[in-house]
Structures are given as structure tokens and as C-alpha cells.
Coordinates of C-alpha atoms in Angstrom, one line a residue:
M965 CA -0.4 -14.9 1.3
L966 CA -2.5 -17.8 2.4
K967 CA -0.5 -21.1 2.5
G968 CA -0.8 -24.5 4.0
K969 CA -3.1 -24.8 7.0
W970 CA -4.3 -21.2 6.7
M971 CA -5.7 -21.9 3.2
A972 CA -7.5 -24.8 4.8
V973 CA -8.7 -22.7 7.7
A974 CA -10.0 -20.0 5.3
S975 CA -11.7 -22.5 3.2
T976 CA -13.3 -24.0 6.2
A977 CA -14.4 -20.5 7.2
V978 CA -16.4 -20.2 4.0
A979 CA -18.0 -23.5 4.5
V980 CA -18.9 -22.7 8.1
S981 CA -20.2 -19.3 7.3
M982 CA -22.4 -20.8 4.5
L983 CA -23.7 -23.4 6.9
T984 CA -24.3 -20.8 9.6
A985 CA -26.2 -18.6 7.1
A986 CA -28.4 -21.6 6.0
C987 CA -29.2 -22.7 9.5
G988 CA -29.6 -19.4 11.2
S989 CA -27.9 -18.2 14.4
S990 CA -29.4 -18.1 17.9
G991 CA -26.7 -15.6 18.8
S992 CA -27.8 -12.8 16.4
D993 CA -27.9 -9.3 17.8
T994 CA -31.4 -8.8 16.4
A995 CA -34.5 -10.9 16.1
S996 CA -35.1 -10.0 12.5
D997 CA -33.0 -10.0 9.3
T998 CA -32.5 -6.4 8.4
N999 CA -32.1 -7.3 4.7
N1000 CA -35.5 -8.9 4.7
P1001 CA -37.6 -7.2 7.4
A1002 CA -40.9 -8.7 8.3
G1003 CA -42.4 -5.4 9.2
G1004 CA -42.5 -3.4 12.4
S1005 CA -39.7 -1.4 14.0
K1006 CA -36.2 -2.7 13.7
E1007 CA -34.3 -3.6 16.8
P1008 CA -30.9 -2.0 17.5
V1009 CA -28.1 -3.6 15.4
T1010 CA -24.6 -4.3 16.7
L1011 CA -22.0 -4.7 13.9
K1012 CA -18.8 -6.7 14.5
L1013 CA -15.9 -4.9 12.9
Y1014 CA -12.7 -7.1 12.5
T1015 CA -9.6 -5.1 12.0
F1016 CA -5.8 -5.2 12.3
G1017 CA -5.9 -1.5 13.3
N1018 CA -5.1 -0.8 16.9
E1019 CA -6.2 2.2 18.9
V1020 CA -3.0 4.1 18.5
G1021 CA -3.1 3.9 14.7
Y1022 CA -6.9 4.2 14.2
N1023 CA -8.4 6.3 17.0
W1024 CA -11.4 4.0 17.4
T1025 CA -12.3 5.7 20.7
N1026 CA -13.4 8.9 18.8
T1027 CA -14.3 7.4 15.4
I1028 CA -16.9 4.8 16.4
P1029 CA -19.0 7.2 18.7
A1030 CA -19.1 9.7 15.8
F1031 CA -20.6 7.0 13.5
E1032 CA -23.1 5.9 16.2
K1033 CA -24.2 9.5 16.8
A1034 CA -24.9 10.0 13.1
N1035 CA -26.6 6.6 12.8
P1036 CA -28.9 5.9 15.8
G1037 CA -29.8 2.3 16.1
I1038 CA -26.5 1.0 14.9
K1039 CA -23.7 0.1 17.3
V1040 CA -20.2 -1.0 16.3
D1041 CA -18.2 -3.5 18.3
V1042 CA -14.5 -3.2 17.2
V1043 CA -12.5 -6.5 17.4
V1044 CA -8.9 -5.5 17.3
L1045 CA -7.1 -8.6 16.0
S1046 CA -3.6 -7.5 17.0
E1047 CA -2.8 -4.9 19.6
K1048 CA 0.6 -4.5 17.9
G1049 CA -1.1 -3.8 14.6
D1050 CA 0.6 -6.9 13.2
T1051 CA -1.3 -7.7 9.9
Q1052 CA -0.1 -11.3 9.7
E1053 CA -1.2 -12.1 13.2
S1054 CA -4.5 -10.4 12.4
L1055 CA -5.1 -12.5 9.3
K1056 CA -4.5 -15.7 11.2
K1057 CA -7.0 -14.7 13.9
L1058 CA -9.5 -13.5 11.3
D1059 CA -9.4 -16.9 9.5
L1060 CA -9.8 -18.7 12.8
A1061 CA -12.8 -16.6 13.7
A1062 CA -14.4 -17.3 10.4
A1063 CA -13.7 -21.0 10.7
S1064 CA -15.4 -20.9 14.1
G1065 CA -18.5 -19.3 12.7
D1066 CA -18.1 -16.1 14.7
A1067 CA -20.5 -13.3 13.8
M1068 CA -18.8 -10.9 11.3
D1069 CA -20.1 -7.8 9.6
V1070 CA -17.2 -5.6 8.5
L1071 CA -13.7 -6.8 7.6
M1072 CA -10.6 -4.8 7.0
F1073 CA -7.6 -5.9 4.9
S1074 CA -4.3 -4.1 4.8
D1075 CA -3.1 -5.1 1.3
P1076 CA -4.5 -6.2 -2.1
A1077 CA -3.3 -9.8 -1.7
S1078 CA -5.2 -10.3 1.6
Y1079 CA -8.2 -8.6 0.1
A1080 CA -8.2 -10.6 -3.2
Q1081 CA -7.5 -14.0 -1.6
R1082 CA -10.4 -13.7 0.8
V1083 CA -12.7 -12.4 -1.9
S1084 CA -11.8 -15.5 -3.9
L1085 CA -12.7 -17.6 -0.8
G1086 CA -16.2 -15.9 -0.5
M1087 CA -15.6 -14.0 2.7
A1088 CA -16.5 -10.6 1.3
A1089 CA -19.9 -9.6 -0.2
P1090 CA -20.1 -7.6 -3.5
L1091 CA -21.1 -4.0 -3.0
D1092 CA -22.1 -3.2 -6.6
D1093 CA -25.8 -3.0 -5.9
Y1094 CA -25.3 -0.5 -3.1
I1095 CA -23.0 1.5 -5.2
K1096 CA -25.4 1.5 -8.1
Q1097 CA -28.2 2.6 -5.8
E1098 CA -26.2 5.5 -4.5
G1099 CA -25.2 6.4 -8.1
F1100 CA -21.4 6.9 -7.9
K1101 CA -18.4 5.4 -9.6
V1102 CA -15.6 4.0 -7.4
T1103 CA -12.9 5.5 -9.7
D1104 CA -14.5 9.0 -9.4
E1105 CA -15.3 8.8 -5.7
Y1106 CA -12.0 7.3 -4.5
K1107 CA -8.4 7.5 -5.5
V1108 CA -8.0 3.7 -5.3
D1109 CA -9.9 1.4 -7.6
T1110 CA -10.8 -1.7 -5.6
T1111 CA -12.5 -3.5 -8.4
L1112 CA -11.7 -7.3 -8.7
N1113 CA -12.8 -9.3 -11.7
G1114 CA -15.4 -6.7 -12.6
K1115 CA -17.0 -6.4 -9.1
V1116 CA -16.3 -4.2 -6.0
Y1117 CA -15.9 -6.1 -2.7
A1118 CA -14.4 -3.2 -0.6
L1119 CA -14.1 0.5 -0.4
P1120 CA -10.7 2.1 0.4
G1121 CA -9.9 3.8 3.7
K1122 CA -6.5 5.5 4.1
F1123 CA -4.4 6.6 1.2
N1124 CA -0.6 6.0 1.3
P1125 CA 0.9 6.7 -2.1
W1126 CA 4.6 6.3 -2.7
Y1127 CA 6.6 9.5 -3.2
V1128 CA 10.2 10.7 -3.1
L1129 CA 11.6 12.3 0.1
L1130 CA 14.2 14.9 -0.5
N1131 CA 16.9 16.4 1.7
K1132 CA 16.2 20.0 0.9
N1133 CA 19.5 21.3 2.3
Q1134 CA 21.4 19.0 0.0
L1135 CA 19.2 20.0 -2.9
D1136 CA 20.0 23.7 -2.3
E1137 CA 23.7 22.8 -2.0
A1138 CA 23.6 21.2 -5.4
G1139 CA 21.6 24.0 -7.0
L1140 CA 18.5 21.8 -7.6
T1141 CA 14.9 22.7 -7.2
V1142 CA 12.1 20.5 -5.7
P1143 CA 10.5 18.7 -8.7
K1144 CA 6.7 19.1 -9.1
D1145 CA 6.5 16.6 -12.0
W1146 CA 9.6 14.7 -13.3
T1147 CA 10.9 11.6 -15.1
W1148 CA 13.1 8.8 -14.2
D1149 CA 15.9 10.3 -16.3
E1150 CA 15.6 13.5 -14.2
F1151 CA 15.6 11.4 -11.0
M1152 CA 18.9 9.7 -12.1
T1153 CA 20.4 13.1 -12.9
Y1154 CA 19.4 14.4 -9.5
A1155 CA 20.9 11.3 -7.8
K1156 CA 24.2 11.8 -9.7
K1157 CA 24.4 15.5 -8.8
L1158 CA 23.6 14.8 -5.1
T1159 CA 26.2 12.1 -4.7
K1160 CA 29.2 13.4 -2.8
G1161 CA 32.5 12.1 -1.3
E1162 CA 34.1 8.7 -1.2
G1163 CA 34.6 5.8 1.2
A1164 CA 32.8 5.3 4.4
T1165 CA 31.6 8.9 4.6
K1166 CA 30.2 8.9 1.0
R1167 CA 26.8 10.4 0.6
Y1168 CA 24.7 8.7 -2.1
G1169 CA 22.1 10.5 -4.2
T1170 CA 19.5 7.8 -3.5
Y1171 CA 18.8 4.6 -1.6
F1172 CA 16.7 1.7 -2.7
H1173 CA 15.6 -0.5 0.1
G1174 CA 15.0 -4.2 0.5
P1175 CA 16.7 -6.0 -2.4
Q1176 CA 14.9 -9.2 -1.2
G1177 CA 11.6 -9.9 0.4
G1178 CA 8.1 -9.7 -1.1
G1179 CA 7.2 -6.6 0.8
W1180 CA 9.8 -4.5 -1.0
M1181 CA 9.4 -5.7 -4.6
E1182 CA 8.4 -2.1 -5.6
F1183 CA 12.1 -1.4 -6.1
M1184 CA 12.2 -4.1 -8.8
K1185 CA 9.3 -2.4 -10.6
L1186 CA 10.4 1.3 -10.7
A1187 CA 9.4 2.0 -14.3
M1188 CA 6.3 -0.1 -14.1
G1189 CA 4.9 1.6 -11.0
N1190 CA 3.6 4.7 -12.7
Q1191 CA 1.4 2.9 -15.2
P1192 CA -2.5 2.6 -15.1
D1193 CA -2.3 -1.2 -15.5
N1194 CA 0.1 -4.1 -15.8
T1195 CA 2.3 -2.9 -12.9
E1196 CA 3.1 -6.4 -11.6
F1197 CA 5.4 -9.2 -12.7
L1198 CA 2.3 -11.2 -13.6
K1199 CA -0.7 -9.9 -15.6
A1200 CA -4.3 -10.2 -14.4
D1201 CA -4.7 -13.4 -16.4
G1202 CA -1.8 -15.0 -14.6
T1203 CA 0.7 -14.8 -17.5
S1204 CA 4.2 -13.4 -17.2
N1205 CA 4.8 -9.7 -17.6
L1206 CA 8.6 -10.0 -17.4
D1207 CA 8.8 -9.3 -21.1
S1208 CA 7.6 -5.7 -20.4
P1209 CA 10.1 -3.1 -21.7
L1210 CA 9.5 -1.2 -18.5
F1211 CA 10.8 -4.1 -16.4
K1212 CA 14.0 -4.2 -18.4
K1213 CA 14.2 -0.4 -18.0
T1214 CA 14.0 -0.8 -14.3
L1215 CA 16.9 -3.2 -14.2
E1216 CA 18.9 -0.9 -16.5
M1217 CA 18.3 2.0 -14.2
R1218 CA 19.3 0.1 -11.1
V1219 CA 22.5 -1.1 -12.7
K1220 CA 23.4 2.3 -14.2
M1221 CA 22.9 4.1 -10.9
E1222 CA 24.8 1.7 -8.8
K1223 CA 27.6 0.6 -11.2
E1224 CA 28.1 3.5 -13.6
D1225 CA 26.9 6.6 -11.8
K1226 CA 27.7 5.2 -8.4
S1227 CA 24.8 7.3 -7.1
S1228 CA 22.8 4.6 -5.3
T1229 CA 23.8 2.8 -2.1
P1230 CA 25.5 -0.5 -3.2
Y1231 CA 23.7 -3.8 -2.8
T1232 CA 26.6 -5.3 -1.0
D1233 CA 26.5 -2.5 1.6
I1234 CA 22.8 -3.0 2.1
I1235 CA 23.2 -6.7 2.7
S1236 CA 26.4 -6.8 4.7
Q1237 CA 25.6 -3.8 6.9
K1238 CA 21.8 -4.6 7.2
L1239 CA 21.0 -1.0 6.3
A1240 CA 17.6 0.5 7.1
Y1241 CA 15.9 3.2 5.0
R1242 CA 15.0 5.5 7.9
A1243 CA 18.6 5.6 9.1
Q1244 CA 20.0 6.2 5.6
F1245 CA 17.8 9.2 5.0
F1246 CA 17.5 10.8 8.5
N1247 CA 21.3 10.3 9.1
Q1248 CA 21.8 12.1 5.7
N1249 CA 23.6 9.2 4.1
A1250 CA 21.2 9.4 1.1
S1251 CA 19.7 12.6 -0.3
M1252 CA 16.6 11.0 -1.8
L1253 CA 14.4 8.2 -0.6
L1254 CA 11.6 6.5 -2.7
I1255 CA 9.1 5.3 0.0
G1256 CA 5.4 5.1 1.0
S1257 CA 3.7 8.0 2.6
W1258 CA 3.2 6.1 5.8
M1259 CA 6.3 8.2 6.5
N1260 CA 4.1 11.3 6.9
T1261 CA 3.9 10.6 10.6
E1262 CA 7.7 10.6 10.8
L1263 CA 8.7 13.4 8.4
G1264 CA 9.2 16.0 11.1
G1265 CA 11.5 13.7 13.0
T1266 CA 11.0 11.3 15.9
D1267 CA 12.9 10.4 19.1
Q1268 CA 14.7 7.6 17.3
F1269 CA 15.4 9.6 14.1
P1270 CA 15.6 13.4 14.8
L1271 CA 15.3 15.7 11.8
N1272 CA 18.3 18.0 11.5
F1273 CA 17.6 19.3 8.0
N1274 CA 14.7 20.5 5.8
V1275 CA 12.6 17.9 4.0
A1276 CA 10.7 18.3 0.8
V1277 CA 8.6 15.8 -1.2
A1278 CA 8.4 15.0 -4.9
P1279 CA 6.0 12.8 -6.8
Y1280 CA 6.8 9.3 -8.1
P1281 CA 8.8 9.8 -11.3
K1282 CA 7.3 9.1 -14.8
N1283 CA 8.9 7.3 -17.8
A1284 CA 8.2 10.1 -20.2
P1285 CA 7.1 13.8 -19.8
S1286 CA 3.9 13.0 -21.8
D1287 CA 2.8 10.2 -19.3
P1288 CA -0.1 10.9 -17.0
S1289 CA 1.0 12.5 -13.8
G1290 CA 0.3 11.2 -10.3
L1291 CA 0.1 7.4 -10.9
T1292 CA 2.1 5.7 -8.1
P1293 CA 2.0 2.5 -6.0
V1294 CA -0.5 3.0 -3.2
T1295 CA -1.3 1.1 0.0
T1296 CA -4.7 1.4 1.5
D1297 CA -7.2 -0.4 3.8
Y1298 CA -9.7 -2.5 2.0
V1299 CA -13.0 -2.2 4.0
S1300 CA -15.5 -5.0 3.2
V1301 CA -18.9 -6.2 4.2
A1302 CA -18.7 -9.8 5.4
A1303 CA -20.5 -12.3 3.2
S1304 CA -21.9 -14.0 6.3
S1305 CA -23.2 -10.8 7.8
K1306 CA -26.9 -10.7 8.8
H1307 CA -26.8 -6.9 8.7
K1308 CA -25.4 -6.1 5.3
D1309 CA -27.4 -2.9 4.9
E1310 CA -26.1 -1.5 8.1
A1311 CA -22.6 -2.9 7.5
Y1312 CA -22.4 -1.1 4.1
K1313 CA -23.6 2.1 5.7
F1314 CA -20.7 1.9 8.1
V1315 CA -18.2 1.0 5.3
R1316 CA -19.4 4.0 3.2
W1317 CA -19.3 6.4 6.2
Y1318 CA -15.9 5.2 7.4
T1319 CA -14.2 5.5 4.0
T1320 CA -15.5 9.1 3.6
E1321 CA -16.4 11.3 6.5
G1322 CA -15.1 8.7 9.0
Q1323 CA -11.5 9.2 7.7
I1324 CA -11.7 12.9 8.5
V1325 CA -13.1 12.1 12.0
Q1326 CA -10.4 9.5 12.6
G1327 CA -7.7 12.1 11.7
K1328 CA -4.8 9.6 11.5
N1329 CA -4.3 9.3 7.7
I1330 CA -4.9 11.0 4.4
P1331 CA -8.2 9.5 3.0
S1332 CA -8.6 7.8 -0.4
W1333 CA -11.9 9.7 -0.7
S1334 CA -11.6 12.1 -3.6
K1335 CA -14.1 14.6 -2.2
V1336 CA -11.9 15.7 0.7
K1337 CA -11.7 19.5 0.6
A1338 CA -8.3 21.2 0.2
E1339 CA -8.7 22.9 3.5
D1340 CA -9.5 19.5 5.2
M1341 CA -6.5 17.9 3.6
S1342 CA -4.2 20.7 4.7
S1343 CA -5.6 20.5 8.2
M1344 CA -5.1 16.7 8.4
I1345 CA -1.5 17.1 7.2
D1346 CA -0.9 19.8 9.9
N1347 CA -2.4 17.5 12.5
I1348 CA -0.2 14.5 11.4
L1349 CA 3.0 16.6 11.3
S1350 CA 2.2 18.3 14.7
K1351 CA 2.9 14.9 16.4
T1352 CA 6.5 15.0 15.1
K1353 CA 9.5 16.8 16.7
N1354 CA 10.1 19.5 14.1
P1355 CA 7.2 19.9 11.8
E1356 CA 8.5 23.4 10.8
K1357 CA 11.3 21.7 8.8
V1358 CA 8.9 19.9 6.5
D1359 CA 7.9 21.6 3.2
K1360 CA 4.2 21.2 3.6
A1361 CA 3.4 22.8 0.3
S1362 CA 5.3 20.1 -1.6
L1363 CA 3.7 17.4 0.6
N1364 CA 0.2 18.7 0.0
S1365 CA 0.8 19.0 -3.7
V1366 CA 2.1 15.4 -4.1
L1367 CA -0.7 13.8 -2.0
A1368 CA -3.4 15.8 -3.9
M1369 CA -2.1 14.6 -7.3
S1370 CA -1.4 11.0 -6.4
K1371 CA -3.7 8.2 -7.6
A1372 CA -3.4 4.4 -7.7
S1373 CA -3.2 2.1 -10.7
K1374 CA -5.6 -0.8 -11.2
I1375 CA -5.4 -3.7 -8.7
I1376 CA -4.1 -6.9 -10.3
P1377 CA -5.3 -9.9 -8.2
P1378 CA -2.3 -11.8 -7.0
A1379 CA -1.7 -15.3 -8.1
S1380 CA -1.3 -18.0 -5.5
Y1381 CA 2.3 -18.6 -6.7
Q1382 CA 3.2 -14.9 -6.6
A1383 CA 5.8 -15.4 -3.8
E1384 CA 7.6 -18.0 -5.9
V1385 CA 7.9 -15.4 -8.7
F1386 CA 9.2 -12.8 -6.2
K1387 CA 11.9 -15.3 -5.2
V1388 CA 13.0 -15.9 -8.8
V1389 CA 13.2 -12.2 -9.5
N1390 CA 15.3 -11.6 -6.4
E1391 CA 17.7 -14.4 -7.0
E1392 CA 18.4 -13.5 -10.6
Y1393 CA 18.6 -9.8 -9.7
E1394 CA 21.3 -10.6 -7.1
L1395 CA 23.4 -12.4 -9.8
L1396 CA 22.9 -9.3 -12.0
I1397 CA 23.9 -6.7 -9.5
L1398 CA 26.8 -8.7 -8.2
G1399 CA 28.2 -8.8 -11.8
K1400 CA 27.7 -12.5 -12.4
Q1401 CA 25.4 -12.1 -15.3
D1402 CA 24.1 -9.4 -17.7
I1403 CA 20.7 -7.9 -18.0
D1404 CA 19.5 -9.9 -21.0
T1405 CA 20.6 -13.2 -19.3
S1406 CA 18.9 -12.2 -16.1
I1407 CA 15.6 -11.5 -17.8
K1408 CA 15.8 -14.6 -19.9
K1409 CA 16.3 -16.8 -16.8
M1410 CA 13.6 -14.9 -14.9
Q1411 CA 11.2 -15.6 -17.7
E1412 CA 12.1 -19.2 -18.1
R1413 CA 11.8 -19.9 -14.3
T1414 CA 8.6 -17.9 -14.0
Q1415 CA 7.0 -19.8 -16.9
K1416 CA 7.8 -23.1 -15.2
I1417 CA 6.1 -21.9 -12.1
I1418 CA 3.0 -20.7 -14.1
D1419 CA 2.9 -24.1 -16.0
S1420 CA 3.2 -26.1 -12.8
N1421 CA 0.2 -24.2 -11.3
K1422 CA -2.1 -24.7 -14.2
K1423 CA -5.1 -26.9 -13.5

């Protein structure tokens, strides 16, 4: 989230880019504006792609030449903002580059907050005219809806839906089957049946990671995560969503599983022992793990976390059997055309190619593109798993099924004060789970404190 000096930097970036656009640039890669050609043959165009994605994770060495071969006359210069793939470091460098007036054509963002904030600052160009000209709908073409305030400023790249990892051996032991479509009630039943033993060697049915920290607030929104809209603590208009019955249901589930069923790893253990979700699952201390599908690259085991059991995958649970199937929290890459780009046509051509065929060429992730053929999806999963130690221990049929059915809910643009709301929810939840206040009191205090934050940020 932009704060302090970085907000100032990004704001400066917009001003600088506008000034640059108005005055022209002697450092342009071409002599003519490709969006308003003055006749004659176009000179070769070199696009500047700014990304947090490093070579290991994004295979640029093979991806870019494939695009250039298919699009003669367009070259792509990849600017990797962090060799570690650190998204926060990348955002800082991106903002500095924008403030310096550096040439930019394609921008990549790793999360909806980064995307929405820079759209609000004018760094990304709307793509609606291009989409209309091509004649497709984003929600039909892709599994992630990138629309913000009625316009589209990015197309989605990879597709990382959340799912539930299952210890298949422990499921078999408990006489349970791999769910193909299930509810939270069924999830809780599974967690209870999978729990075994007592004391230091106790195995819990499930593990919910990260009781604090904005990056893990998904575990405070369990019952809200499978909805088409209103999946956040704040609504799109900036008002509180903490009065949602599904938020209360989430807290009730968390308390029941930990305190009554004793089927989820205790909060006090997570904090005091600094537990990590990979260790809890791969060391078989928890039978089920709700997590994002970035875990695909580790499912078959790694040097650090070998796989000594069979793994299966289940979809994100629903609230009721009649609810739509497949809706789940999703992470993706938001690929935009820079508002300051002098080559928007070519930049869009790259964005469209990269988020479709380019994802298959890249071969590192499951694409958000809905038109991926079943055989291509299966091949990509095989390729991803082949890099792990024991891919044969992964139930690929269940993984394929879950990834194929998953789809994202509508993006809710984050408010500038979202982190403050996260802090409130975390603090009051801690009092709840430690037994210092009940659910109704917790929600009442969350609502009151959140409303004060909202009121103090009104202009």
C-alpha cells in the first residue's frame, strides 16, 4: 500500500509522465507516434516492460523471443525490478522510475491493491477501446475480472486460486473421500474426524495461518471468500462490510474449530512457536491446509519439505450446497499498458498476447485465460509438478479438476485506510480467540473502530 513518501513519489510520477507526454521525448525508440502515424512505414518499436517477475519465476528468456517472432517489428526490453522477485522492492523502484520520467510501456502488478492504487494515480491506460474493437468480454475471456470503476486497466496473467490441500493417507485412514464440491460445514466435519492424538504429538484436522498481518487476512474472511462480490471488510463504496452475516459466520467457525472441536491448530501455538504453514502440512501436523495454488510448484515435495505421503486437492468450500461452485480468492498478475507509453497499440498487443498464448509459452503458471485447452492445462500441470521431488504422490486428477472449476470474485478497489482496518480486525480477533471477549462484543468493537477510521478519512 502506498504510504508517505511513496505516495508523493507516485503522484510526482504522474505529473512527470504528463509533462513528458506534453513536451515529447528525444529518447523515444521511434521517430513517429505509432498511435497517430504520419504515413510511411513504421520504424521498429522497443517496448519497456517493468516487472517484479525474475527469470526463475517467469522464464523471460523463452517468452520474449516467442512474442518477437510472432510480432516482427516489436522488441521487448524486460526491466526486472527485483532479482529476488520482491514485490515491495519492485513497487518502490517502479515509482522512482515513473517519477524520473523513464520510458514505460507495459507495467505488471502482483496484487489488486498495487493495481488499483496506481490506476487511481493515472499510471495505467484504460484498455476498453481495444477490448471493444476485438469484441470480447473480460469475464468470458478470463477467469479474473480486472474491472475497476467500470473500466479495464489490466488483463490478468497467471491464475492462483485458493484451494484445500489434503493428506490423502490420513483421509483414507479416517474413511473420508476427496471432496469435489463441499461446504464449510463439511469442511469442519472433516477437520474433526481427521484430528488425532493429544499433547505435543497431536495432529490437527486443519491449520489456519497468519492470525495477523495484511497478507493473511483471507483467514478472517473464510465464509466471505466464495462470494461473487462483497468479499472484503470494506465495500466498494468504502463503507463497512463487518455487519455481513458471513463475517460473523467466519468468526463462529474459527472459534468452534479451535475451542469446541479442537480440530484447528491453536492460536497460542501459532504465535508462541512461530509456526509456518508448509512445515505444518508437510510434516503431517495438520491434515488439511487452505492456501493459494502458488503451492503447485511444491506439491510434490522439495529439498526443504520432502513429501512422504499422498496429496490431493479440494475446492474452496461453499456456505450452502446451492451456492455457485468454484468461487475462491485468487491472486494474479495485473498486466497494464502504461498511460505514458508512446506505443500503446504495440503495448496492448503484447499485453493481450502475454495473457493468452504467452502464458502457455512461459510454462510457469496456470493461466487466467479461459480458452486454455484441457490438454494444455494437463500438460502445464505435469510440467510444473515434474520439477518437484515426488510428482507421482500428487493426485493430479483432483488438482486438474479444482483449477479448471475455480474463478475469482469481483475486485473491490482497496481503500487507502485498508491496513488500519486489518489492524483493528486482528486486534479484536486476538481478544476473541484468547477468550477475553465474545463474538458479538468483538464484532461490535470492530464495527465501531472501523467506522471511526472511515469517518476520519472522509474528505
